[in-house]
Amino acid sequence: MSGKRKTSWTIRTIIIIFVLIIFPTIFVSCSMSDDSYSYSYLSAKRKRMSHKVRKMFYHAYDNYMTYAFPHDELKPMTKSFTDSLSELGNLKLENLPQEYNGSALTLVESLSSLVILGNNTEFERAVIWLSENLTFDVDARINLFECNIRLLGGLVSAHILATDSRNRFTQGTYNNQLLDLAQDLGKRFLPAFNTPTGLPYAWINLKYGVMENETTETSTSGCGSLILEMGALSRLTGDPRFEYAALHALHKLWGMRSSLNLLGTTLDVETGEWIEYSSGIGAGVDSFYEYLIKAHILFGKEEYWRMFQSAYLAVQKYFRYGSWYHEADMRTGRATYWQLTSLQAFWPGVQVLVGDITAANLTHREFFRVWKKFGVLPERYLLDHQIVHPTEKYYPLRPELAESTYYLYQATKDPWYMEVGEAIVNSLNLHTKVEGGFASVRDVTTMQLEDHQHSFFLAETCKYLYLLFDDSPLMGRNYIFTTEGHPLPVISDWHEKLPDSYIPRNWTSIKIETQKKHASAMSMQVCPANLASPGHAGHKIESVCHVPDTWSDHRCLTDDDCGIDSTNCRRRSCSMAGYCGLWLFI
Ligand code: DMJ
């Protein structure tokens, strides 16, 4: 080949490479990287997505009001209803009531979401209807935990929102009716605590109290996560019995922990003995951990913090395996079940509350990976075989992944979490939206649907997704969310004075140089925000949003193998050559 021909071949090859590969990637990646993180792009996205979630909420709500109200929950596929309050937690559907026509459960669960969406007119209409019609004097055996988080929590939170002048409730139309209803319900709970241990029965008949021969078996979350709602009820009514009962049960439960600071999953309320020694952070235990840290935030008591800290450290020590959490025997700490459950996805949200954001981010990322694999989260996924559990293939519109995404976005403001939220919203619309509402998924491998729209879809799933894209409704207010997503305000009046020992005397002169870069807020016992205070300017702390690339040599096959950049919290992507980075030219 002559020199001239060689040169022209080389030039031609360069032009072809440029036109076919480099130019399009420069064009695509520049427009992606500039656009995808520009302020105007993000605010347009936030607006578009919050509008989309608002539409989802009203599709679910309007259909409930049309086809199911005042019954408990909507059956969206047949446009009918189910009076499911007495079925919640009742897996074998035992002792169902003969004459029970619902408690407008989904409406109560929607109250705080209506306020967050700014729909005060509908909120007010609902409050008036409930004030005039709702009664708990019904012959129905209900699950104490479920009734507490959904009905009591929904009412207490809505009462607080109704009395908040910022919500412009029409003057004179609200006279604490929701609080009266909550107090009536709370009193009906009290007989459940009348056991030799003070641990409450899991089941109670709202009209007649504890039934004869009632089962004495309950779960850790069932008797250990009542304190937020019952504590708030006591603070609001001045009747200490609710808070006392819940706290007494919590003390008893905490006293049953093993020497490893682990608890089991089920126990006997009469004998105070464990029934199931294996436990994790998912079903039957989850909200126990959540309520320790949230009770500390809401009531300012140091003892909640101490309990939480011990429990949290034990979880990290005995359940955690990389980004995952397995189950373990409370007596030995030995791993028992290697399973991911959909409920566990709340955990990164709790970790955000204590400032362990790096760990939260890693775990959240793994849950999202499973979500993407199926389009939604399977109820149970076998980690050792990487397959869905043969009998727990369902996804009942659960909120936990959206919840953690919301917390992580609030903590990092990393736009990547909005992408996660967008993917969740799109999946829900694609797979679960039907003409009559949103249906649960019976089998995530086939996307076969089930005729049930759970009330927590309105209380939690839609709420967290909405707040992810528009947090203005809660701006300037300090709230915690109950495990059912009902906001409770953090107010100094409810805070007991913290002992001096709680706040380090040398608060402002903590030497961060001596602390490990990645040390967690738990191990330092200080809030990360304080470490980043102006007094400490100049100290470079590696960003808490950092997620390492999957492989230490930074090789990758897809974007999923790449992490979050530690310096700017941007998601790294996989180059054509197979390396993770923040590429201008992919
Ligand atoms: C909700 O009722 C609450 O979040 C509870 O703590 C766990 N399960 C559901 C939603 O999945």
CSV table of N, CA and C in Angstrom, one decimal, residues 366-417:
chain,number,residue,atom,x,y,z
A,366,GLU,N,-28.7,-1.3,46.8
A,366,GLU,CA,-28.9,-2.8,46.6
A,366,GLU,C,-30.4,-3.0,46.4
A,367,PHE,N,-31.2,-2.4,47.3
A,367,PHE,CA,-32.6,-2.6,47.1
A,367,PHE,C,-33.1,-2.1,45.8
A,368,PHE,N,-32.6,-1.0,45.4
A,368,PHE,CA,-33.0,-0.4,44.1
A,368,PHE,C,-32.6,-1.4,42.9
A,369,ARG,N,-31.5,-2.0,43.1
A,369,ARG,CA,-31.0,-2.9,42.1
A,369,ARG,C,-32.0,-4.1,41.9
A,370,VAL,N,-32.6,-4.6,43.1
A,370,VAL,CA,-33.6,-5.6,43.0
A,370,VAL,C,-34.9,-5.1,42.4
A,371,TRP,N,-35.2,-3.9,42.8
A,371,TRP,CA,-36.4,-3.2,42.3
A,371,TRP,C,-36.3,-3.2,40.7
A,372,LYS,N,-35.2,-2.8,40.2
A,372,LYS,CA,-35.0,-2.7,38.8
A,372,LYS,C,-35.1,-4.1,38.1
A,373,LYS,N,-34.6,-5.0,38.8
A,373,LYS,CA,-34.6,-6.4,38.2
A,373,LYS,C,-36.0,-6.9,37.9
A,374,PHE,N,-36.9,-6.5,38.9
A,374,PHE,CA,-38.3,-7.0,38.7
A,374,PHE,C,-39.3,-5.9,38.3
A,375,GLY,N,-38.9,-4.7,38.5
A,375,GLY,CA,-39.9,-3.6,38.2
A,375,GLY,C,-40.6,-3.2,39.5
A,376,VAL,N,-40.6,-4.0,40.5
A,376,VAL,CA,-41.1,-3.6,41.8
A,376,VAL,C,-40.3,-4.5,42.8
A,377,LEU,N,-40.5,-4.4,44.1
A,377,LEU,CA,-39.7,-5.2,45.1
A,377,LEU,C,-40.5,-6.5,45.5
A,378,PRO,N,-39.9,-7.7,45.3
A,378,PRO,CA,-40.6,-8.9,45.8
A,378,PRO,C,-40.6,-8.9,47.3
A,379,GLU,N,-41.7,-9.5,47.9
A,379,GLU,CA,-41.8,-9.5,49.3
A,379,GLU,C,-40.6,-10.2,50.0
A,380,ARG,N,-40.1,-11.3,49.4
A,380,ARG,CA,-39.0,-12.0,49.9
A,380,ARG,C,-38.1,-12.5,48.8
A,381,TYR,N,-36.8,-12.3,48.9
A,381,TYR,CA,-35.8,-12.6,47.9
A,381,TYR,C,-34.7,-13.3,48.5
A,382,LEU,N,-34.4,-14.5,48.0
A,382,LEU,CA,-33.4,-15.4,48.6
A,382,LEU,C,-32.0,-14.9,48.2
A,383,LEU,N,-31.2,-14.3,49.1
A,383,LEU,CA,-30.0,-13.7,48.7
A,383,LEU,C,-28.9,-14.8,48.3
A,384,ASP,N,-29.0,-15.9,48.9
A,384,ASP,CA,-27.9,-16.9,48.6
A,384,ASP,C,-28.2,-17.5,47.2
A,385,HIS,N,-29.4,-17.6,46.7
A,385,HIS,CA,-29.7,-18.1,45.4
A,385,HIS,C,-30.1,-17.0,44.4
A,386,GLN,N,-30.2,-15.8,44.9
A,386,GLN,CA,-30.6,-14.7,44.0
A,386,GLN,C,-31.9,-15.0,43.2
A,387,ILE,N,-32.9,-15.5,44.0
A,387,ILE,CA,-34.2,-15.8,43.4
A,387,ILE,C,-35.3,-15.3,44.3
A,388,VAL,N,-36.5,-15.2,43.7
A,388,VAL,CA,-37.6,-14.8,44.5
A,388,VAL,C,-38.1,-16.0,45.3
A,389,HIS,N,-38.5,-15.7,46.6
A,389,HIS,CA,-39.0,-16.8,47.4
A,389,HIS,C,-40.2,-17.4,46.7
A,390,PRO,N,-40.3,-18.7,46.7
A,390,PRO,CA,-41.4,-19.4,45.9
A,390,PRO,C,-42.8,-19.0,46.3
A,391,THR,N,-43.0,-18.7,47.6
A,391,THR,CA,-44.4,-18.4,48.0
A,391,THR,C,-44.6,-16.9,48.3
A,392,GLU,N,-43.6,-16.1,48.3
A,392,GLU,CA,-43.7,-14.7,48.7
A,392,GLU,C,-43.3,-13.8,47.5
A,393,LYS,N,-44.0,-13.9,46.5
A,393,LYS,CA,-43.6,-13.2,45.2
A,393,LYS,C,-44.4,-11.9,45.1
A,394,TYR,N,-45.1,-11.5,46.1
A,394,TYR,CA,-46.0,-10.4,45.9
A,394,TYR,C,-45.3,-9.0,46.2
A,395,TYR,N,-46.0,-8.0,45.7
A,395,TYR,CA,-45.6,-6.6,46.0
A,395,TYR,C,-46.9,-5.8,46.3
A,396,PRO,N,-47.2,-5.6,47.6
A,396,PRO,CA,-48.5,-4.9,47.8
A,396,PRO,C,-48.4,-3.4,47.9
A,397,LEU,N,-47.7,-2.8,47.0
A,397,LEU,CA,-47.6,-1.3,46.9
A,397,LEU,C,-46.9,-0.7,48.1
A,398,ARG,N,-46.0,-1.5,48.6
A,398,ARG,CA,-45.3,-1.0,49.8
A,398,ARG,C,-44.5,0.3,49.6
A,399,PRO,N,-44.3,1.1,50.7
A,399,PRO,CA,-43.6,2.4,50.5
A,399,PRO,C,-42.1,2.4,50.9
A,400,GLU,N,-41.6,1.3,51.4
A,400,GLU,CA,-40.3,1.4,52.1
A,400,GLU,C,-39.2,2.0,51.2
A,401,LEU,N,-39.1,1.5,50.0
A,401,LEU,CA,-38.0,2.0,49.1
A,401,LEU,C,-38.2,3.5,48.8
A,402,ALA,N,-39.4,3.9,48.6
A,402,ALA,CA,-39.7,5.3,48.3
A,402,ALA,C,-39.3,6.1,49.6
A,403,GLU,N,-39.6,5.6,50.7
A,403,GLU,CA,-39.4,6.3,52.0
A,403,GLU,C,-37.9,6.5,52.2
A,404,SER,N,-37.1,5.5,52.0
A,404,SER,CA,-35.6,5.6,52.1
A,404,SER,C,-35.1,6.6,51.1
A,405,THR,N,-35.6,6.5,49.9
A,405,THR,CA,-35.2,7.4,48.8
A,405,THR,C,-35.4,8.9,49.2
A,406,TYR,N,-36.6,9.1,49.8
A,406,TYR,CA,-36.9,10.5,50.3
A,406,TYR,C,-35.9,10.9,51.3
A,407,TYR,N,-35.6,10.1,52.3
A,407,TYR,CA,-34.7,10.5,53.4
A,407,TYR,C,-33.3,10.7,52.8
A,408,LEU,N,-32.8,9.8,51.9
A,408,LEU,CA,-31.5,10.0,51.4
A,408,LEU,C,-31.4,11.3,50.5
A,409,TYR,N,-32.5,11.6,49.8
A,409,TYR,CA,-32.4,12.8,49.0
A,409,TYR,C,-32.4,14.0,49.9
A,410,GLN,N,-33.2,14.0,51.0
A,410,GLN,CA,-33.1,15.1,51.9
A,410,GLN,C,-31.7,15.3,52.5
A,411,ALA,N,-31.1,14.2,52.8
A,411,ALA,CA,-29.7,14.3,53.4
A,411,ALA,C,-28.6,14.7,52.5
A,412,THR,N,-28.7,14.3,51.2
A,412,THR,CA,-27.6,14.5,50.3
A,412,THR,C,-27.9,15.5,49.2
A,413,LYS,N,-29.2,15.7,48.9
A,413,LYS,CA,-29.7,16.5,47.8
A,413,LYS,C,-29.0,16.0,46.5
A,414,ASP,N,-28.7,14.7,46.4
A,414,ASP,CA,-28.1,14.1,45.2
A,414,ASP,C,-29.2,13.8,44.3
A,415,PRO,N,-29.2,14.5,43.1
A,415,PRO,CA,-30.3,14.3,42.1
A,415,PRO,C,-30.5,12.9,41.7
A,416,TRP,N,-29.5,12.0,41.9
A,416,TRP,CA,-29.7,10.6,41.6
A,416,TRP,C,-30.9,10.0,42.2
A,417,TYR,N,-31.2,10.4,43.5
A,417,TYR,CA,-32.3,9.9,44.2
A,417,TYR,C,-33.6,10.3,43.5
